[in-house]
Coordinates of C-alpha atoms in Angstrom, one line a residue:
X916 CA 0.0 0.0 0.0
X917 CA 1.3 3.4 -1.0
X918 CA 1.9 5.5 2.2
X919 CA -0.3 8.4 2.6
X920 CA 2.5 11.0 2.6
X921 CA 3.3 9.8 -1.0
X922 CA -0.4 9.8 -2.0
X923 CA -0.8 13.4 -0.8
X924 CA 2.4 15.2 -1.5
X925 CA 3.0 18.1 0.9
X926 CA 0.5 16.8 3.5
X927 CA 3.2 15.5 5.9
X928 CA 5.2 18.8 5.6
X929 CA 2.0 20.7 6.3
X930 CA 1.4 18.6 9.5
X931 CA 5.0 19.2 10.7
X932 CA 4.8 23.0 9.9
X933 CA 1.6 23.3 11.9
X934 CA 3.0 21.5 14.9
X935 CA 6.2 23.5 15.0
X936 CA 4.3 26.7 14.5
X937 CA 2.4 25.8 17.7
X938 CA 5.7 25.3 19.6
X939 CA 5.7 21.5 19.5
X940 CA 9.1 19.8 19.0
X941 CA 8.7 17.1 16.5
X942 CA 10.9 14.1 15.6
X943 CA 10.0 11.5 13.0
X944 CA 10.8 7.9 13.9
X945 CA 12.7 7.1 10.6
X946 CA 13.1 3.4 11.4
X947 CA 9.4 2.9 11.8
X948 CA 8.7 4.9 8.7
X949 CA 11.2 3.0 6.6
X950 CA 10.5 -0.5 7.9
X951 CA 6.8 -0.4 8.5
X952 CA 5.6 2.4 6.1
X953 CA 4.1 3.9 9.3
X954 CA 4.4 7.5 10.5
X955 CA 5.2 7.8 14.2
X956 CA 6.1 11.1 15.7
X957 CA 7.8 11.8 19.0
X958 CA 6.5 15.0 20.4
X959 CA 7.5 17.5 23.1
X960 CA 4.3 19.5 23.8
X961 CA 4.9 22.9 25.6
X962 CA 2.9 24.3 28.5
X963 CA 1.3 26.8 26.2
X964 CA -0.7 23.9 24.8
X965 CA -1.0 21.5 27.8
X966 CA -2.0 24.3 30.2
X967 CA 0.3 22.8 32.9
X968 CA 3.8 21.5 32.1
X969 CA 5.8 20.2 29.1
X970 CA 4.7 16.7 28.2
X971 CA 6.4 14.0 26.2
X972 CA 4.0 12.3 23.8
X973 CA 3.9 10.2 20.7
X974 CA 1.5 10.2 17.8
X975 CA 0.8 7.4 15.3
X976 CA -0.9 8.1 12.0
X977 CA -3.1 5.5 10.5
X978 CA -2.5 4.1 7.0
X979 CA -5.7 5.7 5.8
X980 CA -4.8 9.2 7.0
X981 CA -6.3 11.8 6.6
X982 CA -9.6 10.0 6.5
X983 CA -9.0 8.6 10.0
X984 CA -7.5 10.6 12.8
X985 CA -4.1 10.1 14.4
X986 CA -3.7 8.5 17.9
X987 CA -1.9 10.4 20.6
X988 CA -0.1 8.5 23.4
X989 CA 1.2 9.8 26.8
X990 CA 3.7 7.2 27.9
X991 CA 4.2 7.1 31.7
X992 CA 1.2 9.3 32.3
X993 CA -1.6 8.5 34.8
X994 CA -5.2 9.7 34.6
X995 CA -8.4 8.1 35.9
X996 CA -10.3 9.2 32.8
X997 CA -9.8 9.7 29.1
X998 CA -6.6 7.7 29.1
X999 CA -6.2 4.0 28.2
X1000 CA -4.3 2.6 31.2
X1001 CA -2.4 0.1 29.1
X1002 CA -1.7 1.7 25.7
X1003 CA -1.7 5.3 27.2
X1004 CA -3.8 6.6 24.3
X1005 CA -5.5 9.8 25.3
X1006 CA -9.0 10.5 24.1
X1007 CA -9.1 13.8 22.2
X1008 CA -12.2 13.2 20.1
X1009 CA -15.7 12.6 21.6
X1010 CA -16.8 10.5 18.6
X1011 CA -13.8 9.9 16.3
X1012 CA -16.1 8.9 13.4
X1013 CA -18.0 12.2 13.6
X1014 CA -15.6 14.7 15.2
X1015 CA -12.8 14.4 12.6
X1016 CA -12.6 15.7 9.0
X1017 CA -9.9 15.0 6.4
X1018 CA -8.9 18.7 6.5
X1019 CA -8.1 18.5 10.3
X1020 CA -4.6 18.3 11.6
X1021 CA -2.9 16.8 14.6
X1022 CA -1.9 20.4 15.6
X1023 CA -5.6 21.3 15.8
X1024 CA -6.3 18.3 18.1
X1025 CA -3.5 19.2 20.4
X1026 CA -4.1 23.0 20.6
X1027 CA -7.9 22.8 20.8
X1028 CA -8.4 19.6 22.8
X1029 CA -5.4 18.5 24.8
X1030 CA -5.6 20.9 27.7
X1031 CA -9.3 20.3 28.3
X1032 CA -8.8 16.5 27.9
X1033 CA -6.1 16.6 30.6
X1034 CA -8.3 18.7 32.9
X1035 CA -11.3 16.4 32.4
X1036 CA -9.2 13.3 32.8
X1037 CA -8.2 14.3 36.3
X1038 CA -11.5 15.7 37.3
X1039 CA -13.9 13.3 39.1
X1040 CA -16.8 15.8 38.5
X1041 CA -18.0 15.8 35.0
X1042 CA -18.7 19.1 33.2
X1043 CA -16.8 22.3 32.8
X1044 CA -16.1 24.2 29.6
X1045 CA -15.1 21.1 27.6
X1046 CA -17.7 19.5 25.4
X1047 CA -17.2 16.1 27.1
X1048 CA -19.1 13.2 25.6
X1049 CA -21.7 12.0 28.1
X1050 CA -20.5 8.4 28.2
X1051 CA -19.0 5.9 30.5
X1052 CA -15.4 4.6 30.3
X1053 CA -15.8 0.9 31.4
X1054 CA -12.4 -0.2 32.6
X1055 CA -13.0 -3.8 31.4
X1056 CA -13.1 -2.6 27.8
X1057 CA -9.4 -1.6 28.1
X1058 CA -8.1 -5.2 28.6
X1059 CA -6.5 -6.4 25.4
X1060 CA -5.8 -10.1 26.3
X1061 CA -9.2 -11.6 26.6
X1062 CA -9.3 -15.2 25.3
X1063 CA -10.7 -15.1 21.8
X1064 CA -14.2 -16.5 21.0
X1065 CA -14.9 -16.9 24.7
X1066 CA -17.3 -15.0 27.0
X1067 CA -19.0 -15.5 30.4
X1068 CA -22.6 -14.5 30.8
X1069 CA -23.6 -12.3 33.7
X1070 CA -26.6 -10.1 34.5
X1071 CA -25.8 -6.4 34.2
X1072 CA -28.3 -5.6 37.0
X1073 CA -26.3 -7.5 39.6
X1074 CA -25.4 -5.4 42.7
X1075 CA -23.4 -7.3 45.2
X1076 CA -23.2 -5.9 48.8
X1077 CA -20.1 -3.7 49.0
X1078 CA -19.1 -5.1 52.4
X1079 CA -18.8 -8.6 51.0
X1080 CA -15.2 -9.1 49.8
X1081 CA -15.4 -12.5 48.2
X1082 CA -16.8 -16.0 48.1
X1083 CA -17.8 -18.8 45.7
X1084 CA -19.1 -18.5 42.1
X1085 CA -20.6 -21.3 40.1
X1086 CA -20.0 -21.6 36.4
X1087 CA -21.2 -23.6 33.4
X1088 CA -19.3 -23.8 30.2
X1089 CA -20.2 -25.0 26.7
X1090 CA -16.9 -25.7 24.8
X1091 CA -13.3 -26.3 25.8
X1092 CA -11.0 -23.8 27.5
X1093 CA -9.3 -22.5 25.5
X1094 CA -11.1 -23.0 22.2
X1095 CA -8.9 -24.9 19.7
X1096 CA -9.2 -22.2 17.0
X1097 CA -10.9 -19.0 16.1
X1098 CA -13.9 -20.7 14.5
X1099 CA -14.8 -22.4 17.7
X1100 CA -16.6 -20.6 20.5
X1101 CA -16.7 -21.3 24.2
X1102 CA -19.5 -19.6 26.1
X1103 CA -19.8 -19.7 29.8
X1104 CA -22.3 -18.6 32.4
X1105 CA -21.7 -17.3 35.9
X1106 CA -24.8 -19.0 37.3
X1107 CA -24.7 -18.1 41.0
X1108 CA -22.6 -15.9 43.3
X1109 CA -22.4 -16.8 46.9
X1110 CA -20.6 -15.8 50.1
X1111 CA -18.1 -18.0 51.9
X1112 CA -21.0 -19.1 54.1
X1113 CA -23.0 -20.1 51.0
X1114 CA -25.5 -17.2 51.2
X1115 CA -26.9 -16.5 47.7
X1116 CA -26.0 -13.0 46.5
X1117 CA -26.9 -13.2 42.8
X1118 CA -28.3 -15.7 40.4
X1119 CA -28.4 -15.7 36.6
X1120 CA -31.9 -15.9 35.2
X1121 CA -33.2 -19.4 34.6
X1122 CA -33.6 -18.7 30.9
X1123 CA -29.8 -18.4 30.6
X1124 CA -28.8 -21.1 33.0
X1125 CA -31.1 -23.6 31.2
X1126 CA -29.0 -23.1 28.0
X1127 CA -26.2 -25.1 29.5
X1128 CA -26.3 -28.9 30.2
X1129 CA -22.7 -29.0 31.4
X1130 CA -21.8 -29.7 35.1
X1131 CA -21.4 -26.9 37.6
X1132 CA -17.8 -25.7 38.1
X1133 CA -17.1 -23.8 41.3
X1134 CA -14.5 -21.0 41.5
X1135 CA -13.7 -18.0 43.6
X1136 CA -14.8 -14.3 43.3
X1137 CA -13.0 -11.4 44.8
X1138 CA -13.9 -7.8 45.3
X1139 CA -11.1 -5.2 44.8
X1140 CA -11.2 -1.5 45.5
X1141 CA -9.8 -0.5 42.1
X1142 CA -9.4 -2.3 38.7
X1143 CA -6.4 -4.5 38.5
X1144 CA -4.1 -2.5 36.2
X1145 CA -2.4 -5.5 34.7
X1146 CA -3.2 -6.7 31.2
X1147 CA -1.2 -9.9 31.5
X1148 CA -3.5 -12.8 32.4
X1149 CA -1.0 -14.5 34.7
X1150 CA -0.2 -11.3 36.6
X1151 CA -3.9 -10.6 36.8
X1152 CA -4.5 -14.0 38.3
X1153 CA -1.7 -13.6 40.9
X1154 CA -3.0 -10.1 41.9
X1155 CA -6.5 -11.5 42.4
X1156 CA -5.1 -14.4 44.4
X1157 CA -3.2 -12.0 46.6
X1158 CA -6.4 -10.2 47.4
X1159 CA -8.3 -13.4 48.3
X1160 CA -6.8 -16.1 50.4
X1161 CA -9.7 -18.5 49.6
X1162 CA -8.9 -21.8 47.8
X1163 CA -9.8 -22.1 44.1
X1164 CA -10.5 -25.8 43.6
X1165 CA -8.9 -27.7 40.7
X1166 CA -11.7 -28.7 38.3
X1167 CA -12.0 -31.1 35.4
X1168 CA -13.6 -29.5 32.3
X1169 CA -13.7 -31.3 29.0
X1170 CA -10.6 -33.4 30.1
X1171 CA -8.6 -30.4 31.1
X1172 CA -7.7 -29.3 34.7
X1173 CA -8.6 -25.7 35.3
X1174 CA -9.2 -23.2 38.1
X1175 CA -11.6 -20.2 37.8
X1176 CA -11.6 -16.8 39.3
X1177 CA -13.8 -13.7 39.0
X1178 CA -12.8 -10.2 40.0
X1179 CA -15.4 -7.5 40.9
X1180 CA -14.2 -3.9 40.9
X1181 CA -15.8 -0.4 40.5
X1182 CA -16.4 0.4 36.9
X1183 CA -18.1 3.3 35.1
X1184 CA -21.6 2.6 33.8
X1185 CA -22.3 6.3 33.1
X1186 CA -20.4 9.5 33.1
X1187 CA -18.7 9.5 36.6
X1188 CA -21.2 6.9 37.7
X1189 CA -19.8 3.6 38.9
X1190 CA -21.2 0.1 39.6
X1191 CA -19.7 -3.4 39.8
X1192 CA -17.5 -4.4 36.9
X1193 CA -16.5 -8.0 36.2
X1194 CA -13.5 -9.8 34.7
X1195 CA -12.9 -13.5 34.7
X1196 CA -9.7 -15.5 34.7
X1197 CA -9.0 -19.2 34.0
X1198 CA -5.8 -21.1 34.9
X1199 CA -5.3 -24.1 32.7
X1200 CA -3.1 -26.8 34.2
X1201 CA -1.0 -28.1 31.3
X1202 CA 0.8 -30.8 33.5
X1203 CA 3.6 -33.1 32.4
X1204 CA 4.0 -34.2 28.8
X1205 CA 6.2 -37.0 27.5
X1206 CA 8.6 -36.0 24.8
X1207 CA 11.2 -38.2 23.0
X1208 CA 14.8 -37.5 23.6
X1209 CA 17.6 -38.3 21.1
X1210 CA 17.6 -42.1 20.7
X1211 CA 20.6 -43.9 22.2
X1212 CA 20.1 -46.8 19.8
X1213 CA 18.1 -47.6 16.8
X1214 CA 16.0 -50.1 18.8
X1215 CA 14.9 -47.9 21.6
X1216 CA 13.9 -44.3 22.3
X1217 CA 13.8 -42.8 25.8
X1218 CA 10.8 -40.6 26.7
X1219 CA 11.6 -37.7 28.9
X1220 CA 8.8 -36.0 30.8
X1221 CA 8.7 -32.2 30.2
X1222 CA 6.7 -29.9 32.4
X1223 CA 4.7 -27.5 30.3
X1224 CA 3.9 -24.2 32.1
X1225 CA 0.3 -23.5 33.2
X1226 CA -1.6 -21.2 30.9
X1227 CA -3.6 -18.2 32.1
X1228 CA -6.4 -16.4 30.2
X1229 CA -8.8 -13.5 30.8
X1230 CA -12.4 -14.1 30.0
X1231 CA -14.7 -11.3 28.8
X1232 CA -17.9 -10.7 30.6
X1233 CA -21.0 -10.7 28.5
X1234 CA -24.0 -8.9 30.1
X1235 CA -27.1 -10.8 29.2
X1236 CA -29.8 -9.7 31.7
X1237 CA -33.2 -8.6 30.6
X1238 CA -32.3 -4.9 30.9
X1239 CA -29.0 -5.5 29.0
X1240 CA -31.2 -6.4 26.0
X1241 CA -33.9 -3.8 26.5
X1242 CA -31.5 -0.9 27.1
X1243 CA -31.1 -0.6 23.3
X1244 CA -34.9 -0.6 22.8
X1245 CA -36.5 1.8 25.3
X1246 CA -39.5 2.6 23.1
X1247 CA -40.4 -1.1 22.9
X1248 CA -40.4 -1.9 26.6
X1249 CA -44.2 -2.5 26.6
X1250 CA -43.6 -5.6 24.5
X1251 CA -42.1 -7.4 27.5
X1252 CA -45.8 -7.8 28.7
X1253 CA -47.2 -8.8 25.3
X1254 CA -47.7 -12.2 23.6
X1255 CA -48.5 -12.9 19.9
X1256 CA -49.7 -15.9 17.9
X1257 CA -48.0 -16.3 14.5
X1258 CA -49.8 -18.6 12.1
X1259 CA -47.5 -19.6 9.3
X1260 CA -43.8 -20.1 9.8
X1261 CA -42.6 -19.7 6.2
X1262 CA -40.6 -16.9 4.8
X1263 CA -42.6 -14.0 6.1
X1264 CA -43.8 -15.6 9.3
X1265 CA -40.3 -16.7 10.4
X1266 CA -39.0 -13.2 9.7
X1267 CA -41.8 -11.4 11.6
X1268 CA -41.4 -13.8 14.5
X1269 CA -37.7 -13.3 14.7
X1270 CA -38.0 -9.5 14.6
X1271 CA -40.6 -9.4 17.4
X1272 CA -38.5 -11.8 19.6
X1273 CA -35.5 -9.5 19.1
X1274 CA -37.7 -6.6 20.1
X1275 CA -38.3 -8.1 23.5
X1276 CA -41.6 -9.8 23.1
X1277 CA -42.8 -11.7 26.2
X1278 CA -44.2 -14.7 24.3
X1279 CA -44.6 -16.0 20.8
X1280 CA -46.6 -19.0 19.7
X1281 CA -45.7 -20.2 16.2
X1282 CA -48.1 -22.5 14.3
X1283 CA -47.3 -24.4 11.1
X1284 CA -47.7 -28.0 10.0
X1285 CA -44.9 -27.9 7.4
X1286 CA -41.2 -29.1 7.5
X1287 CA -38.2 -27.0 6.8
X1288 CA -36.6 -27.9 3.5
X1289 CA -33.1 -26.9 2.3
X1290 CA -34.6 -24.9 -0.5
X1291 CA -36.7 -22.8 2.0
X1292 CA -33.5 -21.3 3.4
X1293 CA -33.2 -18.8 0.5
X1294 CA -35.8 -16.7 2.2
X1295 CA -36.4 -18.3 5.6
X1296 CA -35.0 -17.3 9.0
X1297 CA -34.0 -20.9 9.8
X1298 CA -30.5 -22.3 9.4
X1299 CA -29.2 -25.4 7.6
X1300 CA -28.7 -27.0 11.0
X1301 CA -32.6 -26.9 11.4
X1302 CA -33.4 -28.6 8.0
X1303 CA -35.8 -31.5 8.6
X1304 CA -37.4 -29.9 11.7
X1305 CA -41.0 -28.8 11.7
X1306 CA -40.9 -25.2 10.6
X1307 CA -42.6 -24.1 13.8
X1308 CA -40.0 -25.9 15.9
X1309 CA -37.1 -24.4 13.9
X1310 CA -38.5 -20.9 14.2
X1311 CA -38.9 -21.3 18.0
X1312 CA -35.3 -22.4 18.3
X1313 CA -34.2 -19.3 16.3
X1314 CA -36.3 -17.1 18.6
X1315 CA -34.8 -18.4 21.8
X1316 CA -31.3 -18.2 20.2
X1317 CA -31.8 -14.6 19.4
X1318 CA -33.6 -13.6 22.7
X1319 CA -33.4 -16.2 25.5
X1320 CA -36.2 -14.5 27.5
X1321 CA -39.0 -15.0 24.9
X1322 CA -41.5 -17.7 25.9
X1323 CA -41.5 -19.5 22.5
X1324 CA -44.1 -22.2 21.9
X1325 CA -45.0 -24.1 18.8
X1326 CA -47.8 -26.0 17.3
X1327 CA -47.9 -28.2 14.2
X1328 CA -51.6 -27.8 13.7
X1329 CA -52.9 -27.0 10.3
X1330 CA -55.5 -24.2 10.5
X1331 CA -58.8 -25.2 9.0
X1332 CA -57.6 -28.6 7.7
X1333 CA -60.4 -31.2 7.5
X1334 CA -60.2 -33.9 10.0
X1335 CA -60.8 -37.6 9.6
X1336 CA -63.3 -39.7 11.5
X1337 CA -62.1 -40.3 15.0
X1338 CA -59.8 -37.3 15.1
X1339 CA -60.4 -34.6 17.6
X1340 CA -62.1 -31.3 16.7
X1341 CA -59.5 -28.5 16.6
X1342 CA -61.5 -25.3 16.1
X1343 CA -62.3 -25.0 19.8
X1344 CA -58.7 -25.5 20.7
X1345 CA -57.7 -22.8 18.2
X1346 CA -60.3 -20.4 19.8
X1347 CA -58.8 -21.1 23.2
X1348 CA -55.3 -20.4 21.9
X1349 CA -56.3 -17.1 20.3
X1350 CA -57.8 -16.0 23.6
X1351 CA -54.5 -16.2 25.3
X1352 CA -52.7 -13.8 23.0
X1353 CA -52.7 -10.0 22.5
X1354 CA -52.5 -10.2 18.7
X1355 CA -52.9 -12.8 16.0
X1356 CA -50.5 -12.5 13.0
X1357 CA -51.6 -14.3 9.9
X1358 CA -48.6 -15.2 7.7
X1359 CA -50.2 -18.1 5.9
X1360 CA -50.6 -16.3 2.6
X1361 CA -53.6 -18.6 2.0
X1362 CA -56.9 -16.9 1.2
X1363 CA -59.1 -19.6 2.9
X1364 CA -57.0 -19.6 6.0
X1365 CA -57.0 -15.8 6.1
X1366 CA -60.8 -15.8 5.9
X1367 CA -61.1 -18.3 8.7
X1368 CA -58.5 -16.8 11.0
X1369 CA -60.0 -13.3 10.5
X1370 CA -63.5 -14.6 11.5
X1371 CA -62.4 -16.6 14.6
X1372 CA -60.1 -13.8 15.8
X1373 CA -63.0 -11.3 15.5
X1374 CA -65.2 -13.7 17.4
X1375 CA -62.6 -13.8 20.2
X1376 CA -62.5 -10.0 20.3
X1377 CA -58.8 -10.0 19.4
X1378 CA -56.9 -7.9 16.8
X1379 CA -55.8 -9.6 13.6
X1380 CA -52.8 -8.6 11.5
X1381 CA -52.3 -10.1 8.1
X1382 CA -49.5 -9.8 5.5
X1383 CA -49.0 -11.1 2.0
X1384 CA -46.7 -10.6 -1.0
X1385 CA -47.4 -10.8 -4.7
X1386 CA -45.7 -13.4 -6.9
X1387 CA -42.0 -12.6 -7.5
X1388 CA -42.1 -10.4 -4.4
X1389 CA -42.9 -7.4 -6.6
X1390 CA -44.9 -5.9 -3.7
X1391 CA -46.9 -6.8 -0.7
X1392 CA -49.4 -5.6 1.9
X1393 CA -49.9 -5.5 5.6
X1394 CA -53.3 -5.0 7.3
X1395 CA -54.4 -4.6 10.9
X1396 CA -58.0 -5.2 12.0
X1397 CA -58.4 -4.0 15.5
X1398 CA -61.0 -5.7 17.8
X1399 CA -63.0 -2.4 17.7
X1400 CA -62.6 -1.8 14.0
X1401 CA -65.8 -1.1 12.0
X1402 CA -64.4 -3.0 9.0
X1403 CA -63.5 -6.7 8.6
X1404 CA -61.6 -9.0 6.3
X1405 CA -64.6 -9.3 3.9
X1406 CA -64.7 -5.5 3.8
X1407 CA -61.1 -5.6 2.8
X1408 CA -61.9 -8.0 -0.1
X1409 CA -64.6 -5.7 -1.3
X1410 CA -62.2 -2.8 -1.2
X1411 CA -59.8 -4.8 -3.4
X1412 CA -62.5 -5.8 -5.9
X1413 CA -63.8 -2.2 -6.3
X1414 CA -60.3 -0.8 -6.7
X1415 CA -60.3 1.3 -3.6
X1416 CA -57.2 -0.6 -2.5
X1417 CA -54.8 -1.0 -5.4
X1418 CA -52.6 -4.1 -5.2
X1419 CA -48.9 -3.8 -6.2
X1420 CA -47.7 -5.4 -9.4
X1421 CA -47.2 -9.2 -9.6
X1422 CA -44.7 -11.2 -11.6
X1423 CA -46.4 -12.8 -14.7
X1424 CA -44.1 -15.8 -14.4
X1425 CA -45.8 -19.0 -13.3
X1426 CA -45.3 -20.3 -9.8
X1427 CA -42.5 -22.8 -9.4
X1428 CA -42.7 -26.3 -8.0
X1429 CA -39.4 -27.4 -6.7
X1430 CA -38.6 -31.1 -7.1
X1431 CA -40.1 -33.1 -4.2
X1432 CA -42.6 -30.4 -3.2
X1433 CA -46.3 -31.2 -3.2
X1434 CA -47.4 -27.8 -4.3
X1435 CA -46.1 -24.9 -6.4
X1436 CA -44.8 -21.9 -4.6
X1437 CA -44.3 -18.3 -5.4
X1438 CA -41.0 -16.9 -6.5
X1439 CA -39.2 -14.0 -4.9
X1440 CA -36.1 -13.0 -3.0
X1441 CA -35.8 -12.9 0.8
X1442 CA -34.6 -9.3 0.7
X1443 CA -37.7 -8.2 -1.1
X1444 CA -40.0 -10.3 1.1
X1445 CA -38.3 -8.8 4.2
X1446 CA -39.6 -5.4 3.2
X1447 CA -43.1 -6.7 3.9
X1448 CA -42.1 -8.7 7.0
X1449 CA -40.3 -5.8 8.6
X1450 CA -43.3 -3.5 8.1
X1451 CA -45.6 -6.2 9.6
X1452 CA -43.3 -6.3 12.7
X1453 CA -43.3 -2.5 12.9
X1454 CA -47.1 -2.5 12.7
X1455 CA -47.4 -5.2 15.4
X1456 CA -45.0 -3.4 17.7
X1457 CA -46.7 -0.1 17.2
X1458 CA -50.1 -1.6 18.0
X1459 CA -48.9 -3.5 21.1
X1460 CA -47.2 -0.3 22.5
X1461 CA -50.2 1.9 22.2
X1462 CA -51.3 3.6 25.4
X1463 CA -47.8 3.8 26.9
X1464 CA -45.8 7.0 27.3
X1465 CA -42.6 7.4 25.3
X1466 CA -43.3 4.2 23.5
X1467 CA -43.0 3.3 19.8
X1468 CA -45.1 5.6 17.7
X1469 CA -48.6 4.7 16.8
X1470 CA -49.8 3.7 13.4
X1471 CA -52.3 5.8 11.4
X1472 CA -53.5 3.5 8.6
X1473 CA -55.3 0.2 8.5
X1474 CA -53.9 -1.4 5.4
X1475 CA -50.5 -0.5 3.9
X1476 CA -49.4 -1.6 0.4
X1477 CA -45.8 -1.5 -0.9
X1478 CA -44.6 -1.5 -4.5
X1479 CA -41.1 -2.9 -5.1
X1480 CA -41.3 -3.0 -8.9
X1481 CA -43.1 -1.2 -11.6
X1482 CA -45.6 -3.1 -13.8
X1483 CA -42.8 -3.9 -16.3
X1484 CA -40.8 -5.6 -13.5
X1485 CA -38.2 -2.9 -13.1
X1486 CA -36.9 -2.4 -9.6
X1487 CA -38.1 0.7 -7.9
X1488 CA -37.6 2.3 -4.5
X1489 CA -40.1 0.9 -1.9
X1490 CA -43.2 3.0 -2.1
X1491 CA -45.8 2.5 0.7
X1492 CA -49.5 3.6 0.4
X1493 CA -51.6 3.6 3.5
X1494 CA -55.4 3.2 3.5
X1495 CA -57.8 4.1 6.3
X1496 CA -60.9 1.9 6.2
X1497 CA -64.5 1.7 7.5
X1498 CA -67.1 -0.9 6.9
X1499 CA -67.8 -1.5 3.2
X1500 CA -71.4 -0.8 2.2
X1501 CA -71.8 -4.2 0.6
X1502 CA -70.4 -6.3 3.4
X1503 CA -72.8 -8.6 5.2
X1504 CA -70.2 -10.4 7.2
X1505 CA -70.9 -8.3 10.3
X1506 CA -74.4 -9.8 10.5
X1507 CA -73.1 -13.4 10.8

């Protein structure tokens, strides 16, 4: 790659001139520049810039400079804020991706930002004249030596008593420690935290504990008054052991002898606001290993035992409590009290279900009699590992995998299917099921099923959301009939027939019947169908959040139609048209 100072002649000289004009003494590290094609500057920054004393610093310019900003380091410097304790990089930009432009210079960063960054970095009280970004600086994020592809689940809401200094902690792990390579993942869970007298202090929610079938492994946890400022796993372990004289038992995990520790320390969760931070450490006992020495004869080789040093690793905490999920979705908090029934677990039904689960839905029942085929995956939310499962089962597994707190249920019932003599009547059970849910979502894309579901849902006094797509996924529609709506599904059909609601274009190509399938199916890409599914999820979320303050905005239409292609089949930007409906004058369905 051509270095940036050759791509932009004069830019390096401009940077140096600006720095020197500001009184900064600059020296280019020629060895790094020659050997690594990297610009690294050694700087002596005068008091006129720092506001205090002369400071020795270094600056490293990225390969893609000036599109990305340089990094400034203060070796040997100590500050509780705005300074990485290990790399010594000082934060001079609130949001680097937004607060830097290609025309900026290192000189501007130093002259305009450094003095205030130094002041704010040593000030425990946020505020002042500097435009300080209102964010936390979690110390755990600074550690660089976490074991790759490994994390330990905790609940971000845990608050251990400050006076308790340590005790026992129970883990479960899925996967070996360490993982054999980067493509393998080991996930752990800190299931319970206890005192030395076995008093329970914290427990991971059952939905997370139940994800692990492995045996319980007991280690030690220790509270320290400040983060351990050691980024070496062995040194970290030894420092934690120095703080806690309690015994860490030697455990057997997947054929490996290990010991486990957790360290609890004060960590920022908001600007100058602290709570318990967590870091985990594992000691892997390598033990003796036999190796062959130089043979003394051709007939015999002597094996010499060689003691391999123990290995130490830091394990990253992964906060997975309910609020750790919902923190990113404050407008959707009412969904934690809502449940939906999704009928149809095909392309659109699986996508709607997955989006609603990720949005924090309390419960989702998925109903579909079909089996997931490999060919379905081109537009289905399932995975190849789920091929051969009932679609409803596969979708439920995906829901729990995406959001462990969703109560995912499934049914293989076929809505409206005729029964044979001796088989139980199903309609009553369906009515009972509908009564349990706050919304019925019809993703069957079958006219007869839609008519039936719309009728029984209205009889139950429940809202009914339906969605469909045209052949080729050239367009689609989403409709919501509230329990109190004056119109019904039959009204909707009348509005279609009289042209009040205009359907989007449909591909003239015939439906396709893949080999082995009993029926033809529509054509269309998943990324086009997702446009319809996403709008259905938005509509469902908006409806279920109604009546709550600061929640997801309400919807204003009853039926929304999207066009993704023009009548000739040319791709167009998605264009949605909303319709507000009342009872159709010809509809007699309300009298039934």
